[in-house]
């Protein structure tokens, strides 16, 4: 695999100072999986090109990682790693150009701070997401992107395109920034790493992404893929990115997982489906009435358009749920609403965007969630009239709090399943018996629908204390309504599967005015 870096800034041979590699020498650097070589195909005042060539030894790769490799294909002796850019090249780049990535040059300290006209070339790069994803990742960073799909076989064009692209980036940037862009985004495009991903990878991501990742429009996708779709690590990374600037929103759930490219293999699509279906990205703060946690699990069968169709992306379940709640609140004529377990304020923000809701409150047990919600809502910049409609406060659903009273409607959206069953009676007393809003909307997963997620085992999220069948939810809702003087109607959210029901079930409680 090969990476070339070209500049035309005179004298172009200053590139050697920046990379700490002399243009007149060929240098080799041993890696656990092969050998990295740096050489200069051309080196003149007008134009200079440095090349990083990585020769991968498949046997050494297997021996160095063995069965512990997270990518099962890498435990085989035949794979694409000797030929295509991947996390292997990213690791070699980090090792060979460590000082350049840090923006240091003792011999010429002024050079690292000088933007250069650069051209970066990668002739073969795995790209699950195709050329469009490459543009989505690099163009916001100021690069002119040329991503040419590589055909499966040039002799048989009817076979179509492979999952590889030939990538060329052109732009003016600091060399350190360019190297860090590649270091992070090569494994993101490949959507695989050859080594085990642990907590220290979050630190690597934050360091390499300094100055650009927190403002990137695809920072959620980048974090998830860079961290191998380990959602706990991705949440940690996004939380830390959110602290870097007021403009940053924490994207703990993907709206729709990225599409597979044309020519993607069945195993590629299966891996994507497994990652999507097995992961319910609820906010961790949803414990004991703390978070209005919203799942990222798409509805079964919604991950891809029918073959041959390129229509709009399917609407994610979390958005369908939020829209269903908003529509029901409007139908009920509510004007004051409290989101109990508001998490990071997605529903609160949607309520504030509709003037008919004249009083909007969000309560959560997590101070961090409320801090992020305030940031996402841009509280400090909110117009006075809008700010006057909003209240955010900390509290727990299992303790009576007079601040919960006086609302037309209360919403518990994907909250109750995070509460230990022995504590549910306390939540019921607080919400239905003490706060007593005219309406209460409760949404929760339908466990029967989980069979539609092929790779899902167990509950949709590790923090869920239970998930109910439709009959179990109906029995709970009827018991609560009867005890506290409410009528309840059950409604589906998402496509209502004729066999296993909808992915989400909603209970709409209305208080008997005589009670």
mmCIF file of N, CA, C and O in Angstrom, residues 363-407:
data_model
loop_
_atom_site.group_PDB
_atom_site.id
_atom_site.type_symbol
_atom_site.label_atom_id
_atom_site.label_comp_id
_atom_site.label_asym_id
_atom_site.label_seq_id
_atom_site.Cartn_x
_atom_site.Cartn_y
_atom_site.Cartn_z
ATOM 1 N N UNK A 363 -36.550 17.684 32.889
ATOM 2 C CA UNK A 363 -35.970 17.242 34.151
ATOM 3 C C UNK A 363 -35.113 16.018 33.907
ATOM 4 O O UNK A 363 -35.492 15.123 33.136
ATOM 5 N N UNK A 364 -33.931 15.978 34.539
ATOM 6 C CA UNK A 364 -33.069 14.818 34.417
ATOM 7 C C UNK A 364 -32.271 14.667 35.699
ATOM 8 O O UNK A 364 -31.957 15.662 36.368
ATOM 9 N N UNK A 365 -31.910 13.447 36.037
ATOM 10 C CA UNK A 365 -31.127 13.213 37.236
ATOM 11 C C UNK A 365 -29.642 13.512 37.020
ATOM 12 O O UNK A 365 -28.887 13.683 37.957
ATOM 13 N N UNK A 366 -29.211 13.577 35.755
ATOM 14 C CA UNK A 366 -27.796 13.756 35.429
ATOM 15 C C UNK A 366 -27.453 15.221 35.177
ATOM 16 O O UNK A 366 -27.935 15.812 34.208
ATOM 17 N N UNK A 367 -26.586 15.822 35.992
ATOM 18 C CA UNK A 367 -26.149 17.198 35.721
ATOM 19 C C UNK A 367 -25.423 17.320 34.382
ATOM 20 O O UNK A 367 -25.570 18.326 33.690
ATOM 21 N N UNK A 368 -24.646 16.283 34.026
ATOM 22 C CA UNK A 368 -23.935 16.330 32.748
ATOM 23 C C UNK A 368 -24.914 16.381 31.581
ATOM 24 O O UNK A 368 -24.731 17.135 30.628
ATOM 25 N N UNK A 369 -25.976 15.553 31.653
ATOM 26 C CA UNK A 369 -26.972 15.563 30.586
ATOM 27 C C UNK A 369 -27.620 16.932 30.464
ATOM 28 O O UNK A 369 -27.846 17.438 29.357
ATOM 29 N N UNK A 370 -27.912 17.563 31.592
ATOM 30 C CA UNK A 370 -28.525 18.895 31.559
ATOM 31 C C UNK A 370 -27.563 19.943 31.023
ATOM 32 O O UNK A 370 -27.968 20.873 30.306
ATOM 33 N N UNK A 371 -26.283 19.803 31.336
ATOM 34 C CA UNK A 371 -25.284 20.736 30.802
ATOM 35 C C UNK A 371 -25.204 20.624 29.291
ATOM 36 O O UNK A 371 -25.162 21.628 28.569
ATOM 37 N N UNK A 372 -25.198 19.385 28.810
ATOM 38 C CA UNK A 372 -25.150 19.171 27.358
ATOM 39 C C UNK A 372 -26.436 19.667 26.710
ATOM 40 O O UNK A 372 -26.418 20.265 25.630
ATOM 41 N N UNK A 373 -27.566 19.438 27.374
ATOM 42 C CA UNK A 373 -28.844 19.918 26.827
ATOM 43 C C UNK A 373 -28.823 21.437 26.692
ATOM 44 O O UNK A 373 -29.252 21.986 25.668
ATOM 45 N N UNK A 374 -28.329 22.131 27.727
ATOM 46 C CA UNK A 374 -28.261 23.594 27.668
ATOM 47 C C UNK A 374 -27.364 24.048 26.525
ATOM 48 O O UNK A 374 -27.666 25.027 25.822
ATOM 49 N N UNK A 375 -26.275 23.321 26.314
ATOM 50 C CA UNK A 375 -25.360 23.677 25.228
ATOM 51 C C UNK A 375 -26.006 23.450 23.869
ATOM 52 O O UNK A 375 -25.903 24.271 22.962
ATOM 53 N N UNK A 376 -26.657 22.288 23.733
ATOM 54 C CA UNK A 376 -27.303 21.976 22.459
ATOM 55 C C UNK A 376 -28.434 22.946 22.150
ATOM 56 O O UNK A 376 -28.674 23.289 20.987
ATOM 57 N N UNK A 377 -29.141 23.368 23.183
ATOM 58 C CA UNK A 377 -30.243 24.319 22.994
ATOM 59 C C UNK A 377 -29.744 25.751 22.840
ATOM 60 O O UNK A 377 -30.526 26.651 22.554
ATOM 61 N N UNK A 378 -28.420 25.944 23.023
ATOM 62 C CA UNK A 378 -27.803 27.274 22.939
ATOM 63 C C UNK A 378 -28.512 28.252 23.880
ATOM 64 O O UNK A 378 -28.957 29.329 23.493
ATOM 65 N N UNK A 379 -28.582 27.811 25.110
ATOM 66 C CA UNK A 379 -29.350 28.535 26.110
ATOM 67 C C UNK A 379 -28.886 29.969 26.281
ATOM 68 O O UNK A 379 -29.694 30.892 26.427
ATOM 69 N N UNK A 380 -27.547 30.159 26.249
ATOM 70 C CA UNK A 380 -27.015 31.500 26.499
ATOM 71 C C UNK A 380 -27.321 32.467 25.363
ATOM 72 O O UNK A 380 -27.256 33.684 25.540
ATOM 73 N N UNK A 381 -27.685 31.938 24.184
ATOM 74 C CA UNK A 381 -27.986 32.796 23.032
ATOM 75 C C UNK A 381 -29.478 32.829 22.703
ATOM 76 O O UNK A 381 -29.889 33.464 21.735
ATOM 77 N N UNK A 382 -30.261 32.123 23.490
ATOM 78 C CA UNK A 382 -31.678 31.999 23.182
ATOM 79 C C UNK A 382 -32.388 33.331 23.378
ATOM 80 O O UNK A 382 -32.141 34.034 24.367
ATOM 81 N N UNK A 383 -33.253 33.720 22.450
ATOM 82 C CA UNK A 383 -34.030 34.964 22.623
ATOM 83 C C UNK A 383 -34.804 34.952 23.933
ATOM 84 O O UNK A 383 -35.258 33.893 24.399
ATOM 85 N N UNK A 384 -34.973 36.107 24.522
ATOM 86 C CA UNK A 384 -35.603 36.204 25.846
ATOM 87 C C UNK A 384 -36.994 35.588 25.870
ATOM 88 O O UNK A 384 -37.373 34.901 26.829
ATOM 89 N N UNK A 385 -37.782 35.839 24.822
ATOM 90 C CA UNK A 385 -39.155 35.324 24.804
ATOM 91 C C UNK A 385 -39.159 33.798 24.804
ATOM 92 O O UNK A 385 -39.985 33.160 25.484
ATOM 93 N N UNK A 386 -38.269 33.207 24.062
ATOM 94 C CA UNK A 386 -38.184 31.748 24.014
ATOM 95 C C UNK A 386 -37.616 31.196 25.310
ATOM 96 O O UNK A 386 -38.088 30.173 25.831
ATOM 97 N N UNK A 387 -36.608 31.876 25.840
ATOM 98 C CA UNK A 387 -35.985 31.441 27.093
ATOM 99 C C UNK A 387 -36.999 31.456 28.245
ATOM 100 O O UNK A 387 -36.939 30.610 29.144
ATOM 101 N N UNK A 388 -37.927 32.396 28.194
ATOM 102 C CA UNK A 388 -38.928 32.500 29.265
ATOM 103 C C UNK A 388 -39.862 31.298 29.292
ATOM 104 O O UNK A 388 -40.489 31.019 30.321
ATOM 105 N N UNK A 389 -39.969 30.581 28.171
ATOM 106 C CA UNK A 389 -40.840 29.406 28.108
ATOM 107 C C UNK A 389 -40.167 28.151 28.649
ATOM 108 O O UNK A 389 -40.830 27.128 28.839
ATOM 109 N N UNK A 390 -38.847 28.195 28.896
ATOM 110 C CA UNK A 390 -38.064 26.993 29.171
ATOM 111 C C UNK A 390 -37.582 26.924 30.618
ATOM 112 O O UNK A 390 -37.119 27.921 31.176
ATOM 113 N N UNK A 391 -37.658 25.729 31.187
ATOM 114 C CA UNK A 391 -37.067 25.447 32.495
ATOM 115 C C UNK A 391 -36.353 24.101 32.416
ATOM 116 O O UNK A 391 -36.936 23.121 31.934
ATOM 117 N N UNK A 392 -35.103 24.060 32.866
ATOM 118 C CA UNK A 392 -34.349 22.814 32.988
ATOM 119 C C UNK A 392 -33.978 22.643 34.453
ATOM 120 O O UNK A 392 -33.492 23.585 35.077
ATOM 121 N N UNK A 393 -34.194 21.457 35.000
ATOM 122 C CA UNK A 393 -33.813 21.256 36.394
ATOM 123 C C UNK A 393 -33.486 19.791 36.661
ATOM 124 O O UNK A 393 -33.935 18.889 35.948
ATOM 125 N N UNK A 394 -32.683 19.590 37.715
ATOM 126 C CA UNK A 394 -32.280 18.250 38.106
ATOM 127 C C UNK A 394 -33.291 17.666 39.083
ATOM 128 O O UNK A 394 -33.780 18.350 39.988
ATOM 129 N N UNK A 395 -33.585 16.401 38.891
ATOM 130 C CA UNK A 395 -34.504 15.726 39.798
ATOM 131 C C UNK A 395 -34.558 14.250 39.467
ATOM 132 O O UNK A 395 -34.009 13.800 38.454
ATOM 133 N N UNK A 396 -35.215 13.478 40.306
ATOM 134 C CA UNK A 396 -35.342 12.038 40.106
ATOM 135 C C UNK A 396 -36.813 11.661 40.098
ATOM 136 O O UNK A 396 -37.623 12.207 40.851
ATOM 137 N N UNK A 397 -37.134 10.699 39.250
ATOM 138 C CA UNK A 397 -38.530 10.313 39.077
ATOM 139 C C UNK A 397 -39.081 9.503 40.237
ATOM 140 O O UNK A 397 -40.289 9.262 40.307
ATOM 141 N N UNK A 398 -38.234 9.086 41.143
ATOM 142 C CA UNK A 398 -38.709 8.278 42.269
ATOM 143 C C UNK A 398 -38.891 9.096 43.540
ATOM 144 O O UNK A 398 -39.155 8.523 44.603
ATOM 145 N N UNK A 399 -38.763 10.420 43.447
ATOM 146 C CA UNK A 399 -38.941 11.298 44.603
ATOM 147 C C UNK A 399 -39.912 12.417 44.229
ATOM 148 O O UNK A 399 -39.765 13.061 43.192
ATOM 149 N N UNK A 400 -40.894 12.660 45.100
ATOM 150 C CA UNK A 400 -41.875 13.707 44.840
ATOM 151 C C UNK A 400 -41.187 15.069 44.760
ATOM 152 O O UNK A 400 -40.296 15.378 45.547
ATOM 153 N N UNK A 401 -41.613 15.869 43.793
ATOM 154 C CA UNK A 401 -40.984 17.177 43.565
ATOM 155 C C UNK A 401 -42.077 18.104 43.037
ATOM 156 O O UNK A 401 -42.654 17.859 41.970
ATOM 157 N N UNK A 402 -42.372 19.168 43.779
ATOM 158 C CA UNK A 402 -43.451 20.063 43.372
ATOM 159 C C UNK A 402 -43.176 20.749 42.047
ATOM 160 O O UNK A 402 -44.106 21.258 41.403
ATOM 161 N N UNK A 403 -41.901 20.749 41.616
ATOM 162 C CA UNK A 403 -41.582 21.361 40.315
ATOM 163 C C UNK A 403 -42.152 20.548 39.160
ATOM 164 O O UNK A 403 -42.212 21.038 38.019
ATOM 165 N N UNK A 404 -42.559 19.317 39.413
ATOM 166 C CA UNK A 404 -43.159 18.492 38.358
ATOM 167 C C UNK A 404 -44.649 18.775 38.171
ATOM 168 O O UNK A 404 -45.250 18.272 37.224
ATOM 169 N N UNK A 405 -45.237 19.552 39.047
ATOM 170 C CA UNK A 405 -46.687 19.761 39.014
ATOM 171 C C UNK A 405 -47.058 20.946 38.129
ATOM 172 O O UNK A 405 -46.228 21.798 37.818
ATOM 173 N N UNK A 406 -48.345 20.974 37.742
ATOM 174 C CA UNK A 406 -48.870 22.129 37.027
ATOM 175 C C UNK A 406 -48.742 22.073 35.521
ATOM 176 O O UNK A 406 -48.842 23.110 34.855
ATOM 177 N N UNK A 407 -48.582 20.879 34.944
ATOM 178 C CA UNK A 407 -48.415 20.763 33.489
ATOM 179 C C UNK A 407 -49.611 20.061 32.858
ATOM 180 O O UNK A 407 -50.225 19.173 33.470
#
